[in-house]
């Protein structure tokens, strides 16, 4: 038994069949119940608010903190005031560190066109120009660049991920906020409605270009130019889901123990520590990064969801664990939206061959989710 | 005002008053009233501490009422630097135990008067300045404690209570034999406490009488091999009673060693001291090794008590002013630490339904576990292991520092026992509180502030006395000179 995956739920073949049939009928990985709808919509509303802040900060860092080696004020979005500094030290703020944690996971796992472009000669040339412009009149940085020529280049790669993830979340947060508005208006009544809404948002922005440029000494330098043809769905959304939902990284608080026990694969492709696999129970403990996200979301919970949490478990005493559990349910809805959007054929097809192809596609996904929390979220409400 | 008598009569009258309350009175009311009574007693003991002159080694605030003079029994109470800290400890821990008692406890009309009776009995034993009066109080506290275990204990409460009664009744018989022998052989006119009495006897008689008393108190402390009643009693007793048992009742034994061993038989004590130091080593090591072998948290803490009381015996065997001061410090330290540990084990058991360290895990989980209880447990085990900055360090350091020159080998072996304390308590903390909370324990009920408060108070005191140990020992600094035997040339056996 590992510390990271102690809660594998033994599930019956019948349950797998039920979930598979649901997917084939155009429904979701998460069972459709009124409580699930309320929980998922409520949590995605608070997630939307937090995501907006994360996205703005990531974009701000990529633009304003370009090659700033000691970005002390990177979480201030350019507004450096004494009251804000005091709030920061008092920790009365959004935990932007979580956004960086996701960014690093995404960069580490790579994948998609963004990852490929960052290894291209074109990128080296474009980044080199920006670096040279930034270093002009700065002999110390020039010396650093001479000594370690790959260091600043790698830093620019990371800033590309700051920007890429910022742009991805800039698209995502309005989807979640409008979902909540539609729920309040009575337009969203079921989990399939939630999935449809998210999928429609993803598809609508699928070909949105992902670009990145910085302004140095009044001149604009392209880093990810439009000619790279990077797009929202293929080059940020799918790598994000792969890196953050599926693979993830073992949490720092537990990694050393498990690494010593030789329980962590050296192959990144074999990682299954993502959001869909994460154990919500340690939330709140030291070294568990999602704690930061749960802490942020708790400030923006809609009243109906907060009331629901107050009536269950330890009330507000275990709020972060309950938020994490609900968040995981919502992520299964986002995953459903993504995989159904990628399915070879629409679920409405009547062609037996197309149906068989869809079945095989979904079975592959269920195999991949074999050790995830999918089976646990089938229980309860 | 007869303050010492108030320490007896306030809880005694309180006990009587509680039994007179209407039968439909709620448990909460009983608990509140009992707590008020003990709070008054604690206030009285603090008032005594304020009146007490620490620079005066002799017994103070003496109260004497002739009683059964033909029997040599008098109502003679006094307080000195040995008994004063223990009196305060008794009232303080009784208050803590009352706060830790569930308001839903069955038969509160009997329970709370028994706790008050127990408190009065223990205070009386610490105050008694007459051997027979001490014996009466010593026996008096057996009855309520027996009933408190037998009625409100666990599944095997009857067995545990009976075993406790048999052992401690035997202890009483041996003490009585020792006291009677001393008074009759020395041809004393009364049972009043007189440190010179034994010196009138041949050394062989002194050794025999001291032997009786040592075994009597050895059962109460308890020392190996007279200890077997204690783990059973602790496991079956409810949490508040375990607090009193470990925190106060065992101290009657160590108090008796100093008062009726070192002080009453100074010459014989010097003869038996090396043997006692070796006995301390056996108790320390056996208790510690047994603690390592336990899977029940409560039994582990109980065996830990046996080990830690061995330290008191080592210091008492050394019988220098510093070592007796160390023994008093260890009594106080163990009283606070063991009370904290038993309280915390009680909360864990109440919330999880288990005390098995092979079942429990991950209770430090910040949202679904018992994080504050776990944190306090870490404080408690650190204190018990003698980590600097806590009261346990002060007491144990004093013991080892004072005993090393007299009994170097025994002291070193007892220091191994301190190391073993770290072993078994780290096992406990690591297994029970660290790691991932098992799925079966993810829906534990929350811990109310009422459950946390007694432990928080104790933990605070443990830290405060660790930082400012003078508060702990300055009452006794002068008294210990009077308690310890001056080096004399021993008569031949």
mmCIF file of N, CA and C in Angstrom, chain A residues 138-203:
data_model
loop_
_atom_site.group_PDB
_atom_site.id
_atom_site.type_symbol
_atom_site.label_atom_id
_atom_site.label_comp_id
_atom_site.label_asym_id
_atom_site.label_seq_id
_atom_site.Cartn_x
_atom_site.Cartn_y
_atom_site.Cartn_z
ATOM 1 N N UNK A 138 22.816 45.585 -19.139
ATOM 2 C CA UNK A 138 22.848 44.864 -17.852
ATOM 3 C C UNK A 138 24.013 43.875 -17.865
ATOM 4 N N UNK A 139 25.235 44.353 -17.516
ATOM 5 C CA UNK A 139 26.419 43.481 -17.656
ATOM 6 C C UNK A 139 26.364 42.232 -16.783
ATOM 7 N N UNK A 140 25.740 42.350 -15.634
ATOM 8 C CA UNK A 140 25.665 41.170 -14.746
ATOM 9 C C UNK A 140 24.860 40.047 -15.396
ATOM 10 N N UNK A 141 23.728 40.416 -15.937
ATOM 11 C CA UNK A 141 22.884 39.420 -16.606
ATOM 12 C C UNK A 141 23.582 38.877 -17.856
ATOM 13 N N UNK A 142 24.305 39.756 -18.525
ATOM 14 C CA UNK A 142 25.023 39.305 -19.724
ATOM 15 C C UNK A 142 26.071 38.263 -19.350
ATOM 16 N N UNK A 143 26.738 38.530 -18.233
ATOM 17 C CA UNK A 143 27.743 37.576 -17.758
ATOM 18 C C UNK A 143 27.091 36.235 -17.402
ATOM 19 N N UNK A 144 25.958 36.354 -16.733
ATOM 20 C CA UNK A 144 25.219 35.132 -16.373
ATOM 21 C C UNK A 144 24.845 34.352 -17.627
ATOM 22 N N UNK A 145 24.389 35.070 -18.642
ATOM 23 C CA UNK A 145 23.968 34.425 -19.875
ATOM 24 C C UNK A 145 25.157 33.796 -20.598
ATOM 25 N N UNK A 146 26.330 34.448 -20.496
ATOM 26 C CA UNK A 146 27.524 33.875 -21.120
ATOM 27 C C UNK A 146 27.933 32.582 -20.416
ATOM 28 N N UNK A 147 27.828 32.637 -19.090
ATOM 29 C CA UNK A 147 28.261 31.465 -18.313
ATOM 30 C C UNK A 147 27.282 30.305 -18.465
ATOM 31 N N UNK A 148 25.995 30.631 -18.449
ATOM 32 C CA UNK A 148 24.962 29.580 -18.519
ATOM 33 C C UNK A 148 23.977 29.936 -19.634
ATOM 34 N N UNK A 149 24.338 29.678 -20.852
ATOM 35 C CA UNK A 149 23.500 30.138 -21.973
ATOM 36 C C UNK A 149 22.119 29.488 -22.028
ATOM 37 N N UNK A 150 21.971 28.322 -21.407
ATOM 38 C CA UNK A 150 20.662 27.655 -21.455
ATOM 39 C C UNK A 150 19.723 28.136 -20.345
ATOM 40 N N UNK A 151 20.296 28.812 -19.360
ATOM 41 C CA UNK A 151 19.485 29.160 -18.186
ATOM 42 C C UNK A 151 18.347 30.124 -18.531
ATOM 43 N N UNK A 152 18.700 31.229 -19.199
ATOM 44 C CA UNK A 152 17.661 32.212 -19.522
ATOM 45 C C UNK A 152 16.695 31.654 -20.574
ATOM 46 N N UNK A 153 17.223 30.824 -21.444
ATOM 47 C CA UNK A 153 16.356 30.204 -22.458
ATOM 48 C C UNK A 153 15.307 29.311 -21.787
ATOM 49 N N UNK A 154 15.759 28.558 -20.809
ATOM 50 C CA UNK A 154 14.825 27.681 -20.090
ATOM 51 C C UNK A 154 13.827 28.520 -19.287
ATOM 52 N N UNK A 155 14.296 29.648 -18.782
ATOM 53 C CA UNK A 155 13.389 30.544 -18.046
ATOM 54 C C UNK A 155 12.303 31.081 -18.980
ATOM 55 N N UNK A 156 12.699 31.383 -20.203
ATOM 56 C CA UNK A 156 11.705 31.866 -21.181
ATOM 57 C C UNK A 156 10.704 30.753 -21.513
ATOM 58 N N UNK A 157 11.208 29.524 -21.615
ATOM 59 C CA UNK A 157 10.287 28.393 -21.841
ATOM 60 C C UNK A 157 9.241 28.337 -20.726
ATOM 61 N N UNK A 158 9.744 28.524 -19.511
ATOM 62 C CA UNK A 158 8.799 28.477 -18.379
ATOM 63 C C UNK A 158 7.799 29.630 -18.471
ATOM 64 N N UNK A 159 8.275 30.787 -18.887
ATOM 65 C CA UNK A 159 7.364 31.932 -19.015
ATOM 66 C C UNK A 159 6.325 31.680 -20.107
ATOM 67 N N UNK A 160 6.698 30.883 -21.099
ATOM 68 C CA UNK A 160 5.714 30.499 -22.129
ATOM 69 C C UNK A 160 4.596 29.665 -21.506
ATOM 70 N N UNK A 161 4.988 28.811 -20.572
ATOM 71 C CA UNK A 161 3.952 28.017 -19.896
ATOM 72 C C UNK A 161 3.107 28.894 -18.967
ATOM 73 N N UNK A 162 3.740 29.889 -18.349
ATOM 74 C CA UNK A 162 2.958 30.856 -17.574
ATOM 75 C C UNK A 162 1.872 31.452 -18.473
ATOM 76 N N UNK A 163 2.317 31.886 -19.638
ATOM 77 C CA UNK A 163 1.382 32.548 -20.549
ATOM 78 C C UNK A 163 0.349 31.560 -21.090
ATOM 79 N N UNK A 164 0.836 30.372 -21.478
ATOM 80 C CA UNK A 164 -0.081 29.380 -22.062
ATOM 81 C C UNK A 164 -1.169 28.978 -21.081
ATOM 82 N N UNK A 165 -0.768 28.705 -19.848
ATOM 83 C CA UNK A 165 -1.769 28.307 -18.859
ATOM 84 C C UNK A 165 -2.683 29.488 -18.525
ATOM 85 N N UNK A 166 -2.094 30.683 -18.475
ATOM 86 C CA UNK A 166 -2.903 31.882 -18.215
ATOM 87 C C UNK A 166 -3.972 32.052 -19.292
ATOM 88 N N UNK A 167 -3.579 31.850 -20.536
ATOM 89 C CA UNK A 167 -4.546 31.992 -21.634
ATOM 90 C C UNK A 167 -5.599 30.878 -21.591
ATOM 91 N N UNK A 168 -5.163 29.666 -21.232
ATOM 92 C CA UNK A 168 -6.109 28.550 -21.122
ATOM 93 C C UNK A 168 -7.161 28.847 -20.060
ATOM 94 N N UNK A 169 -6.716 29.307 -18.920
ATOM 95 C CA UNK A 169 -7.670 29.580 -17.841
ATOM 96 C C UNK A 169 -8.513 30.831 -18.127
ATOM 97 N N UNK A 170 -7.959 31.735 -18.933
ATOM 98 C CA UNK A 170 -8.742 32.919 -19.320
ATOM 99 C C UNK A 170 -9.971 32.481 -20.124
ATOM 100 N N UNK A 171 -9.821 31.403 -20.855
ATOM 101 C CA UNK A 171 -10.976 30.865 -21.590
ATOM 102 C C UNK A 171 -11.900 30.093 -20.645
ATOM 103 N N UNK A 172 -11.276 29.373 -19.729
ATOM 104 C CA UNK A 172 -12.069 28.453 -18.902
ATOM 105 C C UNK A 172 -12.932 29.160 -17.855
ATOM 106 N N UNK A 173 -12.411 30.215 -17.258
ATOM 107 C CA UNK A 173 -13.186 30.741 -16.117
ATOM 108 C C UNK A 173 -14.558 31.300 -16.513
ATOM 109 N N UNK A 174 -14.675 31.969 -17.710
ATOM 110 C CA UNK A 174 -16.034 32.420 -18.059
ATOM 111 C C UNK A 174 -16.990 31.245 -18.301
ATOM 112 N N UNK A 175 -16.438 30.119 -18.767
ATOM 113 C CA UNK A 175 -17.299 28.942 -18.987
ATOM 114 C C UNK A 175 -17.925 28.527 -17.651
ATOM 115 N N UNK A 176 -17.113 28.513 -16.589
ATOM 116 C CA UNK A 176 -17.619 28.082 -15.277
ATOM 117 C C UNK A 176 -18.563 29.126 -14.673
ATOM 118 N N UNK A 177 -18.250 30.391 -14.877
ATOM 119 C CA UNK A 177 -19.112 31.430 -14.294
ATOM 120 C C UNK A 177 -20.466 31.497 -15.021
ATOM 121 N N UNK A 178 -20.435 31.327 -16.336
ATOM 122 C CA UNK A 178 -21.726 31.335 -17.058
ATOM 123 C C UNK A 178 -22.524 30.065 -16.749
ATOM 124 N N UNK A 179 -21.797 28.973 -16.466
ATOM 125 C CA UNK A 179 -22.498 27.748 -16.049
ATOM 126 C C UNK A 179 -23.324 28.030 -14.797
ATOM 127 N N UNK A 180 -22.707 28.722 -13.866
ATOM 128 C CA UNK A 180 -23.407 29.045 -12.621
ATOM 129 C C UNK A 180 -24.592 29.970 -12.891
ATOM 130 N N UNK A 181 -24.371 30.955 -13.770
ATOM 131 C CA UNK A 181 -25.478 31.876 -14.096
ATOM 132 C C UNK A 181 -26.643 31.100 -14.718
ATOM 133 N N UNK A 182 -26.308 30.177 -15.589
ATOM 134 C CA UNK A 182 -27.369 29.393 -16.253
ATOM 135 C C UNK A 182 -28.073 28.475 -15.253
ATOM 136 N N UNK A 183 -27.321 27.969 -14.301
ATOM 137 C CA UNK A 183 -27.937 27.132 -13.253
ATOM 138 C C UNK A 183 -28.905 27.982 -12.421
ATOM 139 N N UNK A 184 -28.455 29.188 -12.078
ATOM 140 C CA UNK A 184 -29.320 30.080 -11.295
ATOM 141 C C UNK A 184 -30.576 30.438 -12.081
ATOM 142 N N UNK A 185 -30.427 30.490 -13.403
ATOM 143 C CA UNK A 185 -31.574 30.830 -14.248
ATOM 144 C C UNK A 185 -32.437 29.607 -14.556
ATOM 145 N N UNK A 186 -32.048 28.432 -14.037
ATOM 146 C CA UNK A 186 -32.850 27.229 -14.238
ATOM 147 C C UNK A 186 -32.576 26.532 -15.556
ATOM 148 N N UNK A 187 -31.507 26.921 -16.241
ATOM 149 C CA UNK A 187 -31.229 26.293 -17.543
ATOM 150 C C UNK A 187 -30.390 25.019 -17.400
ATOM 151 N N UNK A 188 -29.680 24.896 -16.309
ATOM 152 C CA UNK A 188 -28.847 23.705 -16.070
ATOM 153 C C UNK A 188 -29.537 22.874 -14.988
ATOM 154 N N UNK A 189 -29.939 21.657 -15.364
ATOM 155 C CA UNK A 189 -30.698 20.841 -14.414
ATOM 156 C C UNK A 189 -30.072 19.471 -14.160
ATOM 157 N N UNK A 190 -29.095 19.111 -14.960
ATOM 158 C CA UNK A 190 -28.545 17.758 -14.812
ATOM 159 C C UNK A 190 -27.038 17.773 -15.075
ATOM 160 N N UNK A 191 -26.399 16.679 -14.721
ATOM 161 C CA UNK A 191 -24.959 16.548 -14.982
ATOM 162 C C UNK A 191 -24.691 16.570 -16.492
ATOM 163 N N UNK A 192 -25.487 15.866 -17.315
ATOM 164 C CA UNK A 192 -25.258 16.003 -18.774
ATOM 165 C C UNK A 192 -25.365 17.453 -19.252
ATOM 166 N N UNK A 193 -26.257 18.246 -18.637
ATOM 167 C CA UNK A 193 -26.331 19.670 -19.002
ATOM 168 C C UNK A 193 -25.002 20.370 -18.690
ATOM 169 N N UNK A 194 -24.432 20.025 -17.536
ATOM 170 C CA UNK A 194 -23.151 20.622 -17.130
ATOM 171 C C UNK A 194 -22.080 20.260 -18.152
ATOM 172 N N UNK A 195 -22.042 18.964 -18.495
ATOM 173 C CA UNK A 195 -21.026 18.491 -19.446
ATOM 174 C C UNK A 195 -21.220 19.160 -20.802
ATOM 175 N N UNK A 196 -22.454 19.256 -21.235
ATOM 176 C CA UNK A 196 -22.735 19.899 -22.532
ATOM 177 C C UNK A 196 -22.243 21.337 -22.536
ATOM 178 N N UNK A 197 -22.503 22.025 -21.435
ATOM 179 C CA UNK A 197 -22.102 23.434 -21.353
ATOM 180 C C UNK A 197 -20.579 23.565 -21.463
ATOM 181 N N UNK A 198 -19.870 22.719 -20.733
ATOM 182 C CA UNK A 198 -18.403 22.807 -20.743
ATOM 183 C C UNK A 198 -17.867 22.405 -22.122
ATOM 184 N N UNK A 199 -18.420 21.339 -22.656
ATOM 185 C CA UNK A 199 -17.951 20.872 -23.973
ATOM 186 C C UNK A 199 -18.178 21.948 -25.035
ATOM 187 N N UNK A 200 -19.356 22.576 -24.972
ATOM 188 C CA UNK A 200 -19.653 23.633 -25.950
ATOM 189 C C UNK A 200 -18.636 24.770 -25.829
ATOM 190 N N UNK A 201 -18.276 25.088 -24.581
ATOM 191 C CA UNK A 201 -17.285 26.154 -24.369
ATOM 192 C C UNK A 201 -15.931 25.770 -24.921
ATOM 193 N N UNK A 202 -15.534 24.523 -24.702
ATOM 194 C CA UNK A 202 -14.238 24.049 -25.198
ATOM 195 C C UNK A 202 -14.203 24.055 -26.720
ATOM 196 N N UNK A 203 -15.299 23.574 -27.308
ATOM 197 C CA UNK A 203 -15.326 23.467 -28.782
ATOM 198 C C UNK A 203 -15.358 24.866 -29.404
#
